mmCIF file of C-alpha atoms in Angstrom:
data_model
loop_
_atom_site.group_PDB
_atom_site.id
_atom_site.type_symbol
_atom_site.label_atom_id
_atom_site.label_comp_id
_atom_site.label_asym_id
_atom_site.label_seq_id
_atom_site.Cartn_x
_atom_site.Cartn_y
_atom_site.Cartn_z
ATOM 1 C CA UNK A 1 171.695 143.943 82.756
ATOM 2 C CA UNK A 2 171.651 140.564 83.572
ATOM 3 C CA UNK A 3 168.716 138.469 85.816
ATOM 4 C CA UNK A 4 169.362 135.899 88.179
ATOM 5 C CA UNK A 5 166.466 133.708 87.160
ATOM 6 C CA UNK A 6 165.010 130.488 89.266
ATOM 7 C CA UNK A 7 164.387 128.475 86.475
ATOM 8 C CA UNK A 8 162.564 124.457 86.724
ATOM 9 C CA UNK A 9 164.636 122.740 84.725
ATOM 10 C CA UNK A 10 163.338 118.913 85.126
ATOM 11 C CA UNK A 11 160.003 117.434 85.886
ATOM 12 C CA UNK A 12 159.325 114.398 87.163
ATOM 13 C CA UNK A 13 156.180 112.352 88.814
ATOM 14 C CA UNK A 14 154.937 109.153 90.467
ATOM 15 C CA UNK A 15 150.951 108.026 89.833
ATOM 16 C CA UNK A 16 150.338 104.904 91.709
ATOM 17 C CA UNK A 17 149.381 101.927 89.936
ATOM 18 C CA UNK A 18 146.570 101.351 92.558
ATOM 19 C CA UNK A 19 143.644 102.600 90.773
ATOM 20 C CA UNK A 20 140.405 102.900 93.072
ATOM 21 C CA UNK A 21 136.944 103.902 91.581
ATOM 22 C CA UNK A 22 134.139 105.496 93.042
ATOM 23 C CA UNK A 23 131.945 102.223 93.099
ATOM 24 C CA UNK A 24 134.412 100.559 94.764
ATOM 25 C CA UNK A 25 133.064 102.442 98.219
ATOM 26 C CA UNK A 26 129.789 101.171 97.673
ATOM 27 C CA UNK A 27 130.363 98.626 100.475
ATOM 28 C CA UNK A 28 131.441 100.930 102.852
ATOM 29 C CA UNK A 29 128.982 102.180 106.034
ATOM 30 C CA UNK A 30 129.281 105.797 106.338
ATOM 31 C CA UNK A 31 128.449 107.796 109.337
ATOM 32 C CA UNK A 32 128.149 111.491 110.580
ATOM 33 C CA UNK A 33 130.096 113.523 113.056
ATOM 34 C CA UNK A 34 127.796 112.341 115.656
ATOM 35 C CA UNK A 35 128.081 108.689 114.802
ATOM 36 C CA UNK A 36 124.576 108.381 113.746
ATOM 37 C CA UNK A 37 124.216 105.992 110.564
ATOM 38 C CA UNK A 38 123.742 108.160 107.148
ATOM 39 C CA UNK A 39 120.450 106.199 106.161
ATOM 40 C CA UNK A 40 120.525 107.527 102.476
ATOM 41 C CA UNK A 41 121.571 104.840 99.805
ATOM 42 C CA UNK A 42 125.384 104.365 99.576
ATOM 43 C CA UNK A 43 124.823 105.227 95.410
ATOM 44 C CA UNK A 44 123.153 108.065 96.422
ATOM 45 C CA UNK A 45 126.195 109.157 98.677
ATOM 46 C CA UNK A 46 128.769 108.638 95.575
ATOM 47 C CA UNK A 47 126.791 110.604 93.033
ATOM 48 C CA UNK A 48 126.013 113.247 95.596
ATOM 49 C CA UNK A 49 130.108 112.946 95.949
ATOM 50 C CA UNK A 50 131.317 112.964 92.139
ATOM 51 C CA UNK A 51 128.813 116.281 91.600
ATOM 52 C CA UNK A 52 130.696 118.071 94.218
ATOM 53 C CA UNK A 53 134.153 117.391 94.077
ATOM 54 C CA UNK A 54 134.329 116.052 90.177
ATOM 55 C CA UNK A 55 136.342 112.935 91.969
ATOM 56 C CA UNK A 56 135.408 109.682 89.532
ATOM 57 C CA UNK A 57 138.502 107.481 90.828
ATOM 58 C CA UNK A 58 141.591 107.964 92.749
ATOM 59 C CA UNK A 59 145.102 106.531 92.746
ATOM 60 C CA UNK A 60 146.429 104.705 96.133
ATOM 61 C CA UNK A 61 149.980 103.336 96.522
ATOM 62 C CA UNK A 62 150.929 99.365 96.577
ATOM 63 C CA UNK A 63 151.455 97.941 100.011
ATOM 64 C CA UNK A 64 154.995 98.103 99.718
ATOM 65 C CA UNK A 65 155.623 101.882 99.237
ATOM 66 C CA UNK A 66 155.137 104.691 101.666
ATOM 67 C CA UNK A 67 155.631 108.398 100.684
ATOM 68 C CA UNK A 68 159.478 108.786 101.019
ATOM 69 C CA UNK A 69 159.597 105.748 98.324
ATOM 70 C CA UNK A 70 157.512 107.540 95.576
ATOM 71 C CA UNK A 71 158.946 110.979 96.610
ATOM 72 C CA UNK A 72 162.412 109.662 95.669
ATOM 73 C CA UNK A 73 161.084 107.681 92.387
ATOM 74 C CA UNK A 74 159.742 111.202 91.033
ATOM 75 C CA UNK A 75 162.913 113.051 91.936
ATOM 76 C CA UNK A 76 164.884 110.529 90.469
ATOM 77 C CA UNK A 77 163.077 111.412 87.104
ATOM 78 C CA UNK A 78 163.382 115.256 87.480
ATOM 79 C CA UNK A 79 167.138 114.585 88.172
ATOM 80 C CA UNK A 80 166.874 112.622 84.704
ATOM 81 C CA UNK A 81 164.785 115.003 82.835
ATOM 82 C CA UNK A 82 167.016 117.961 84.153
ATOM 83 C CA UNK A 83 170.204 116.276 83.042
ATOM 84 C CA UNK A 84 172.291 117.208 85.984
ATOM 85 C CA UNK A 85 174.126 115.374 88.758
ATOM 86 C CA UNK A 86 172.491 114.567 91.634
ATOM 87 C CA UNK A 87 175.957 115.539 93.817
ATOM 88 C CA UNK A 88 175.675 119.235 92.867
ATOM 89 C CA UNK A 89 172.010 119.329 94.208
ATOM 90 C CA UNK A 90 172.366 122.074 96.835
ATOM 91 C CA UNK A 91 169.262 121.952 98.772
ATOM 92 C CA UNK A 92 166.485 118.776 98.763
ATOM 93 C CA UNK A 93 162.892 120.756 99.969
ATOM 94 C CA UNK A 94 160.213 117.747 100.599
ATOM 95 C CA UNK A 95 156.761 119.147 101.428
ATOM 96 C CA UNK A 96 154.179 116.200 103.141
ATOM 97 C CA UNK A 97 151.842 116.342 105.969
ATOM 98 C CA UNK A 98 152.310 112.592 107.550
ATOM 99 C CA UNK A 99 155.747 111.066 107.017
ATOM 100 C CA UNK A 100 155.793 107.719 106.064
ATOM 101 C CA UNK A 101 153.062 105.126 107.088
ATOM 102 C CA UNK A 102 153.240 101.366 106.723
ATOM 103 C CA UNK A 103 150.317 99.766 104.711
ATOM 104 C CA UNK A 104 148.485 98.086 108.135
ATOM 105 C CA UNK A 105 149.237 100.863 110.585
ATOM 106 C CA UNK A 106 148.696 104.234 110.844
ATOM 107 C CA UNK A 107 151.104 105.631 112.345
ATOM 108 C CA UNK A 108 153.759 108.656 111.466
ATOM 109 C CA UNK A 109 157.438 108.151 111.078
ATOM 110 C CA UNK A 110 159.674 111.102 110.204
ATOM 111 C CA UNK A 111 162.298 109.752 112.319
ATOM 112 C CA UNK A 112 164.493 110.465 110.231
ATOM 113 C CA UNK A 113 163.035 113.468 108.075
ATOM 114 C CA UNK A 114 161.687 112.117 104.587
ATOM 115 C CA UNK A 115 164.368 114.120 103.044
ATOM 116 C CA UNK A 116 167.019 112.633 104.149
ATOM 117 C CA UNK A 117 165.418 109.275 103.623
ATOM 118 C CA UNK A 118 164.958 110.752 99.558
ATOM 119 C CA UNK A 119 168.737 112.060 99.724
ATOM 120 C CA UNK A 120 169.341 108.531 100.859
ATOM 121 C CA UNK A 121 167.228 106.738 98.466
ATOM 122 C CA UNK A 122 168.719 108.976 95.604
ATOM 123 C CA UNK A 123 172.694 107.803 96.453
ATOM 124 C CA UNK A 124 173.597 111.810 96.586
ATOM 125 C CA UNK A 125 177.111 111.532 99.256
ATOM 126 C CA UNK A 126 177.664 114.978 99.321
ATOM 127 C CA UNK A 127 177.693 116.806 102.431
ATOM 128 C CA UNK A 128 176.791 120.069 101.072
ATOM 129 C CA UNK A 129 173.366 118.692 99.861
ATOM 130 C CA UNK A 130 170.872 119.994 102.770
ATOM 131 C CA UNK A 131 167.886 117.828 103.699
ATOM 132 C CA UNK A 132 164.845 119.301 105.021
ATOM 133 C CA UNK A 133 161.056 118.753 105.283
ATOM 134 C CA UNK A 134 158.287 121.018 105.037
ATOM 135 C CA UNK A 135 154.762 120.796 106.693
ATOM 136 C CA UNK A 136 152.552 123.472 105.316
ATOM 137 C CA UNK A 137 149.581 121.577 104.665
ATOM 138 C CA UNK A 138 148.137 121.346 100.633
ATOM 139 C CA UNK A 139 150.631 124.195 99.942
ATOM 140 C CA UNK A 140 153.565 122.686 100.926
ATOM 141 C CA UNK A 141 154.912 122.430 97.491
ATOM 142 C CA UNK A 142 154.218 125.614 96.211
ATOM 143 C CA UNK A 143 155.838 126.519 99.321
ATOM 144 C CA UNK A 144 158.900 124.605 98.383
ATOM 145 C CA UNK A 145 159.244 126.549 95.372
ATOM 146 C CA UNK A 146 159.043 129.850 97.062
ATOM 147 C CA UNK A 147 162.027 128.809 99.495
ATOM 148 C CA UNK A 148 164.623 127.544 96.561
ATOM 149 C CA UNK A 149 163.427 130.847 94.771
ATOM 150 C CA UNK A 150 164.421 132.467 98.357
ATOM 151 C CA UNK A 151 167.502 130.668 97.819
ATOM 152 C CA UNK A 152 168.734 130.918 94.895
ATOM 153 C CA UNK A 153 167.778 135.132 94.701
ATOM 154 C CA UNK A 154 170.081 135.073 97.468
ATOM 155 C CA UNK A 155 172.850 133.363 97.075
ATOM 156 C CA UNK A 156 172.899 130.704 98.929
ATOM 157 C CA UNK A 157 171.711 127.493 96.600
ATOM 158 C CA UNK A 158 172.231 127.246 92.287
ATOM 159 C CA UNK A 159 170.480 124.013 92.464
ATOM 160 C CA UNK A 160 167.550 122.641 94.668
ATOM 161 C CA UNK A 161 165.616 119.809 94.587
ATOM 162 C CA UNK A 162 161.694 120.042 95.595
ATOM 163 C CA UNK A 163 159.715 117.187 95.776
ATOM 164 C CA UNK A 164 155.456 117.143 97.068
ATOM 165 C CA UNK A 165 154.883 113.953 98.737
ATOM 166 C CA UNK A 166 152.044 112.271 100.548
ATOM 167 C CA UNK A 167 149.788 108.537 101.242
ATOM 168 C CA UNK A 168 146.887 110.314 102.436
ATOM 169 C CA UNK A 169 144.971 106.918 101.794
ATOM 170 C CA UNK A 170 147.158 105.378 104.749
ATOM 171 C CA UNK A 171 144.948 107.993 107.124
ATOM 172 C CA UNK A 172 141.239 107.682 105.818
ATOM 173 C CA UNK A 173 138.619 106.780 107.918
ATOM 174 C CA UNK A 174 136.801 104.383 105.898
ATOM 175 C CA UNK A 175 133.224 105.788 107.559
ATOM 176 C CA UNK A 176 133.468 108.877 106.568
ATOM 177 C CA UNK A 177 132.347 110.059 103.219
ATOM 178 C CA UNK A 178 135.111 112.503 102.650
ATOM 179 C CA UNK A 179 137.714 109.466 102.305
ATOM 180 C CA UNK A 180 137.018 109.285 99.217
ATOM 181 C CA UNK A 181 138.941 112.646 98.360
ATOM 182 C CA UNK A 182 141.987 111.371 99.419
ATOM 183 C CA UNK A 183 144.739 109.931 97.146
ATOM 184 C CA UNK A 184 148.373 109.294 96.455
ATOM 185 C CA UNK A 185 151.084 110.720 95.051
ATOM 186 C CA UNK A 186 154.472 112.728 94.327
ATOM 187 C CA UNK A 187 155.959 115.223 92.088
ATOM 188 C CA UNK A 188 159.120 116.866 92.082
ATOM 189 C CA UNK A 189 161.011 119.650 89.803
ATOM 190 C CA UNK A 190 164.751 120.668 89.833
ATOM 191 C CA UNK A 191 165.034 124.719 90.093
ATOM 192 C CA UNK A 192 168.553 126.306 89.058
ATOM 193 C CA UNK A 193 170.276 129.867 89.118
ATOM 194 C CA UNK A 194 170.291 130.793 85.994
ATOM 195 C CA UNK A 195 171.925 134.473 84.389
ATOM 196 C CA UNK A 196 169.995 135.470 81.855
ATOM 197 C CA UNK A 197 169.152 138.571 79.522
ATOM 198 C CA UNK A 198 165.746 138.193 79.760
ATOM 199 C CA UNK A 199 163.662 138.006 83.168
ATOM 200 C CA UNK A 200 161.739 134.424 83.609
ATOM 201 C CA UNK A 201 161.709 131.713 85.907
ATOM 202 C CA UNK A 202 159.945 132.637 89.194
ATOM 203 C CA UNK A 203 158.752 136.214 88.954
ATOM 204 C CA UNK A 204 156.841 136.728 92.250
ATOM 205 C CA UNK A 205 154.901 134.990 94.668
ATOM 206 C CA UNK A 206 152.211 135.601 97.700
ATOM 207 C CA UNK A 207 151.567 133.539 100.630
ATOM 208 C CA UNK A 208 148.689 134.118 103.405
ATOM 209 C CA UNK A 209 147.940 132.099 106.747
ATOM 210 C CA UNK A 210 145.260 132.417 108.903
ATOM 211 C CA UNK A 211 144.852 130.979 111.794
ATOM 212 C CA UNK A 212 142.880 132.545 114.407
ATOM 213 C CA UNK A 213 139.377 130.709 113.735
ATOM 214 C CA UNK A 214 140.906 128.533 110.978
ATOM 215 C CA UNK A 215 143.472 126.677 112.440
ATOM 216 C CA UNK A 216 141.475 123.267 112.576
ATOM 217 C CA UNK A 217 139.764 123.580 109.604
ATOM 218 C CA UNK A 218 141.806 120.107 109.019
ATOM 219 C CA UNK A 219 142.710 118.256 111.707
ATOM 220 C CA UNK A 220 143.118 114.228 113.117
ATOM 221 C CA UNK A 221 140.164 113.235 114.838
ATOM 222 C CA UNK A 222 138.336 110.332 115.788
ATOM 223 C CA UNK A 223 136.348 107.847 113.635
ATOM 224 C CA UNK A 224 132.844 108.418 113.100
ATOM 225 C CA UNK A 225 132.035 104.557 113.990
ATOM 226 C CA UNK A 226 130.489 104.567 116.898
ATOM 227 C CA UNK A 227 132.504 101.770 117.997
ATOM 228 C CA UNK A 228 136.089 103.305 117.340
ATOM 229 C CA UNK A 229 138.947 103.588 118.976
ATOM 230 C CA UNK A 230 138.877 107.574 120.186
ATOM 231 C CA UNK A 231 142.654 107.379 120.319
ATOM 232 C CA UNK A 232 143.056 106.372 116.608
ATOM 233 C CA UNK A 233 142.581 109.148 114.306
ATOM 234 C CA UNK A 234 142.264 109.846 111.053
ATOM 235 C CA UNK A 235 142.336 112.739 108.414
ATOM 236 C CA UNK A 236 139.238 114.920 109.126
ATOM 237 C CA UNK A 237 138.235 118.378 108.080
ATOM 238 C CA UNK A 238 135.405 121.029 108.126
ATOM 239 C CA UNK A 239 134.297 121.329 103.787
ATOM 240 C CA UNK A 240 131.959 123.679 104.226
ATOM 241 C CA UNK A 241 134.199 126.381 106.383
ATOM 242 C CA UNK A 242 137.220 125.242 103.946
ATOM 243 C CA UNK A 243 135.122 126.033 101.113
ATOM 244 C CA UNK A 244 134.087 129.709 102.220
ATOM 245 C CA UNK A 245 137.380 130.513 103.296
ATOM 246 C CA UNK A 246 139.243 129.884 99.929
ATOM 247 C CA UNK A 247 136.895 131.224 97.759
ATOM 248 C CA UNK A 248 137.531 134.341 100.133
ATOM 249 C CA UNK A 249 141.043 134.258 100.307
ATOM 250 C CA UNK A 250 142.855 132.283 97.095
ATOM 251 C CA UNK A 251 141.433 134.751 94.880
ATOM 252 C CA UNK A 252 143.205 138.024 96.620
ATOM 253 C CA UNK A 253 146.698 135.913 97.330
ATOM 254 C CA UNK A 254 146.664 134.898 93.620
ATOM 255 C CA UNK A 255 145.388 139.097 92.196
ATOM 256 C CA UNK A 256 148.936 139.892 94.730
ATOM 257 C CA UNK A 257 150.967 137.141 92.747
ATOM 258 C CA UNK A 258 150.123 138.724 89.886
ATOM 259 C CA UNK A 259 150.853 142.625 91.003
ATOM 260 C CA UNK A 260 153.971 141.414 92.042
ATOM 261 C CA UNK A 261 155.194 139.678 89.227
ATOM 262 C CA UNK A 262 154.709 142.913 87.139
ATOM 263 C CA UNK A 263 152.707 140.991 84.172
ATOM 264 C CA UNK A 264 148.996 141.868 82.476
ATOM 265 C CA UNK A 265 146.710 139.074 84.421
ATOM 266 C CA UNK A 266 145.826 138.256 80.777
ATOM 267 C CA UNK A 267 148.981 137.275 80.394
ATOM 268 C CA UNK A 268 148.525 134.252 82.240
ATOM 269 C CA UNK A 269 148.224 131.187 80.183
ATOM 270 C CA UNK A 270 147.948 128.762 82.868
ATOM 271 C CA UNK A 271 146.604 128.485 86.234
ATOM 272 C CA UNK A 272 147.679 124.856 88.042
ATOM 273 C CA UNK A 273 145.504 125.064 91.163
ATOM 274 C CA UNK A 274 145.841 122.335 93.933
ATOM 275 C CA UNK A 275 143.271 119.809 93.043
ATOM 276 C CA UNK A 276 141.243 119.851 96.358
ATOM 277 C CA UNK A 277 137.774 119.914 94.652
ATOM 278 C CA UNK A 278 136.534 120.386 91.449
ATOM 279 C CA UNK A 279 133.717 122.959 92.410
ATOM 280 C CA UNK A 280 135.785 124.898 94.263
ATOM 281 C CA UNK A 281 138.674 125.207 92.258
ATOM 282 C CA UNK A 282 136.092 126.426 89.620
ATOM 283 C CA UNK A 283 134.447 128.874 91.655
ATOM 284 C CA UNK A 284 138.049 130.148 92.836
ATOM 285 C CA UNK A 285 139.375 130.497 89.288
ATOM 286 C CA UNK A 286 135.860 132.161 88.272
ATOM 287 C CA UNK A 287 136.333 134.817 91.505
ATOM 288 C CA UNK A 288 140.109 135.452 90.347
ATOM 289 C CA UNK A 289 139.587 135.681 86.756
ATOM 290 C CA UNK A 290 136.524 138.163 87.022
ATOM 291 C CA UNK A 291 138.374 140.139 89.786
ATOM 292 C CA UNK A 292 141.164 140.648 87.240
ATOM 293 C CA UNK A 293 139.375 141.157 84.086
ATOM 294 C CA UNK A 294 140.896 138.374 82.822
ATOM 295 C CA UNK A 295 139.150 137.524 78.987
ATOM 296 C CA UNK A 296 139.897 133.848 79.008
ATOM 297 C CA UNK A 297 137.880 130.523 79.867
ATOM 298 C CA UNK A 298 138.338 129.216 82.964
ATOM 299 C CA UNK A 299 138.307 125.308 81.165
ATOM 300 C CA UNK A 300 141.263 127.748 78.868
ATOM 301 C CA UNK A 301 142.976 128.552 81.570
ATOM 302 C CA UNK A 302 142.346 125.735 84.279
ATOM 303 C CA UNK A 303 143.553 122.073 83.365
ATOM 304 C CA UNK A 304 142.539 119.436 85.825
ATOM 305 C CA UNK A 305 143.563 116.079 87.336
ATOM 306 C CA UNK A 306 141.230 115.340 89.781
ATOM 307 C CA UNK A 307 138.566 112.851 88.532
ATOM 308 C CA UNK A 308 141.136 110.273 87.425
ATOM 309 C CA UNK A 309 143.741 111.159 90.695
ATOM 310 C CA UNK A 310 141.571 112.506 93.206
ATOM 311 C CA UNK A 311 143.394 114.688 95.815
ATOM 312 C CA UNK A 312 147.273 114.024 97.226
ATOM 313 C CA UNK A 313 147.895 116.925 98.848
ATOM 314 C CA UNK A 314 151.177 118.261 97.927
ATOM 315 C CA UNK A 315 151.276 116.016 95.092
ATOM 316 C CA UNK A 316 148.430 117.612 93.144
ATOM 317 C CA UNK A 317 150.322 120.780 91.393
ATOM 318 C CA UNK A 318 153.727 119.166 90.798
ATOM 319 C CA UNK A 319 152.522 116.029 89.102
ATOM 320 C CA UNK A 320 149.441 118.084 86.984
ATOM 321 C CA UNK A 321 152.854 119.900 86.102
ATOM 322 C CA UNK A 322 154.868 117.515 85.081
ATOM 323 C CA UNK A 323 151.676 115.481 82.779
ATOM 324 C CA UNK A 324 151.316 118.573 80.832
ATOM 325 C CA UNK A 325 154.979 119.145 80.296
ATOM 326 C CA UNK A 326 155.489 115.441 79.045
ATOM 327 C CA UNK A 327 152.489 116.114 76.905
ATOM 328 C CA UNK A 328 150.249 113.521 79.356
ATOM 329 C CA UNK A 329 146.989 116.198 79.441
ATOM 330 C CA UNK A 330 146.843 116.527 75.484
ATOM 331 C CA UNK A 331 143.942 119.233 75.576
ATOM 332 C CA UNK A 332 146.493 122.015 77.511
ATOM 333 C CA UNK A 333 150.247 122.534 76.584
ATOM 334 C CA UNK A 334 153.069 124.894 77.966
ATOM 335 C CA UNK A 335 155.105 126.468 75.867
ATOM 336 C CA UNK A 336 158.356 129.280 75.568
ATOM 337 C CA UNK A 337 156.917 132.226 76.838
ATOM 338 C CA UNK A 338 153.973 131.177 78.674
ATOM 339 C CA UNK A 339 153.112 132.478 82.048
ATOM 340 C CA UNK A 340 151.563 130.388 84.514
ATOM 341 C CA UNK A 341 150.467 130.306 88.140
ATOM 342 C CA UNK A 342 150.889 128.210 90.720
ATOM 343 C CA UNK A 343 147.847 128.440 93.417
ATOM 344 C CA UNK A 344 147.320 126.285 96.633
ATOM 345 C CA UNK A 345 144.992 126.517 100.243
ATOM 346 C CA UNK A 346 145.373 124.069 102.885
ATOM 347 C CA UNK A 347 145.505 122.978 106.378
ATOM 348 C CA UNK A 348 146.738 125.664 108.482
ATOM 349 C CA UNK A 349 145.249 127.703 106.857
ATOM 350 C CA UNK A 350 147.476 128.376 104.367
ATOM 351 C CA UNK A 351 147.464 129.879 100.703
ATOM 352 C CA UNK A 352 150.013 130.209 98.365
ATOM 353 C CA UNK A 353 150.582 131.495 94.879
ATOM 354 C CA UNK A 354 153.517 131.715 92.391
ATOM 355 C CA UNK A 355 154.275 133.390 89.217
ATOM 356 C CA UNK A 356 156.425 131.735 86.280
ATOM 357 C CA UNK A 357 157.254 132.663 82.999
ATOM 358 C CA UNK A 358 158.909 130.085 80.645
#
């Protein structure tokens, strides 16, 4: 019998060239919720900072690009690494959170949607081609990949297109210490149909929201200078609560990946969680692992981007993807046969997870 896989094909990627370092936020003022001053040392602040999250530096984009720009420069190079034509691209699935933002303003624009901008930017004339966004906060990616999976099982796409994409440094507020989690940047992978003999590709996934208490775990509020604007806002959100809820949660969505996919969790090879904070993802990884009897390392098992790219959202998992295929992370490689995961938890509160064999 024959499977009709969903199978990434091409990988492609866009770091920014802006590279920003920890001490570079030594001049900054930081305040608390309640617009008080934070007395402590700024040093003090950073190194408190870089023990929690693992962040060392982070990438931001060049003035003259906004996130549709570097969404369509990594498609263009999945498109390339795939080897197909961009004109028989059924479906074009762009996860962000903020549209595009001019460097100097802060201000949204999805008028129109960033896909179609990327479709645009890309030269792809065929009607056929379907451009949509997708705002499911950190997840959105993963997400991606469980719609063309949706797709293709069904009939209704061979090829899609899904692309993570976000400028979260265009919505920092420069007085609050948790700006200096936020980064830049965009990944993409091509997914075909593919009939095979042999099951791979996507094999299952899980997704979770919650949103009864959680809903604003992440939200746009107000600067913490007590001399802001109140109707500017900014990217703000509530670490600690985030932090109890995913090491809650993330562990059982990824244990239902798994039970669905029909594999041995020791099977797993690779686990490409959504670089939100290094602490976390550890403790998440350590949860899931023991929880499944799982016999190897979590360094074995989880390879990390974080201290040189900080945290782009949706672009975390797709461009950690995409280094270790083009052999960019030298200490972790994927090869024929290897199962990895897929794992993400953000804003909504959402939580993803997706199993895939190559």
């Amino acid at each position: 019998m024959k499977h009709l896989n969903s199978v990434i094909t091409g990988t492609g990627s866009y770091i920014p060239t802006v590279r920003v370092t920890n001490r570079e936020f030594t001049r900054h003022t930081f305040y608390n919720e309640d617009e008080t001053k934070i007395e402590t040392l700024v040093d003090e602040v950073i190194a408190k900072f870089k023990d929690i999250t693992g962040i060392e530096e982070r990438r931001w984009v060049s003035d003259d690009l906004c996130a549709s720009d570097i969404g369509a420069i990594a498609a263009r190079r999945a498109i390339e690494d795939a080897g197909v034509d961009p004109e028989t691209i059924d479906q074009i699935i762009v996860a962000h959170n903020f549209g595009d933002i001019k460097h100097g303003t802060i201000q949204t624009d999805i008028l129109p949607s960033l896909a179609s901008r990327i479709k645009h930017h890309l030269g792809i004339k065929n009607p056929s081609c379907i451009p949509y966004d997708l705002i499911f906060g950190c997840p959105g990616w993963v997400q991606g990949v469980i719609q063309a999976d949706s797709y293709i099982k069904s009939g209704l796409a061979k090829r899609c297109l899904v692309i993570g994409t976000d400028t979260l440094s265009r919505l920092i507020d420069k007085h609050d210490r948790d700006c200096m989690i936020f980064a830049d940047g965009a990944g993409a992978v091509v997914i075909e149909a593919k009939e095979e003999e042999a099951k791979r590709g996507i094999l299952s996934a899980a997704a979770m929201s919650h949103t009864e208490e959680e809903a604003f775990y992440l939200y746009l509020g107000k600067s913490y200078h007590p001399e802001s604007d109140p109707n500017i806002r900014y990217i703000k959100m509530e670490g600690r609560k985030i932090y109890e809820y995913a090491l809650i949660n993330v562990p059982e969505a990824m244990k239902v990946a798994v039970e669905n996919a029909g594999v041995e969790p020791n099977e797993i090879t690779k686990i490409l969680i959504h670089q939100a904070n290094e602490k976390m993802d550890e403790a998440i990884v350590k949860r899931f692992v023991k929880k499944c009897r799982i016999e190897k390392s979590v360094p074995e098992l989880m390879p990390m981007s974080i201290r040189e790219l900080g945290n782009s959202s949706v672009g975390t998992i797709p461009t950690l993807y995409d280094m270790i295929i083009k052999g960019k992370q030298p200490e972790h490689k994927i090869d024929k046969d290897d199962i990895v995961m897929f794992a993400s938890v953000g804003a909504g509160m959402n939580i993803n997870a997706v199993v895939y064999k190559h």
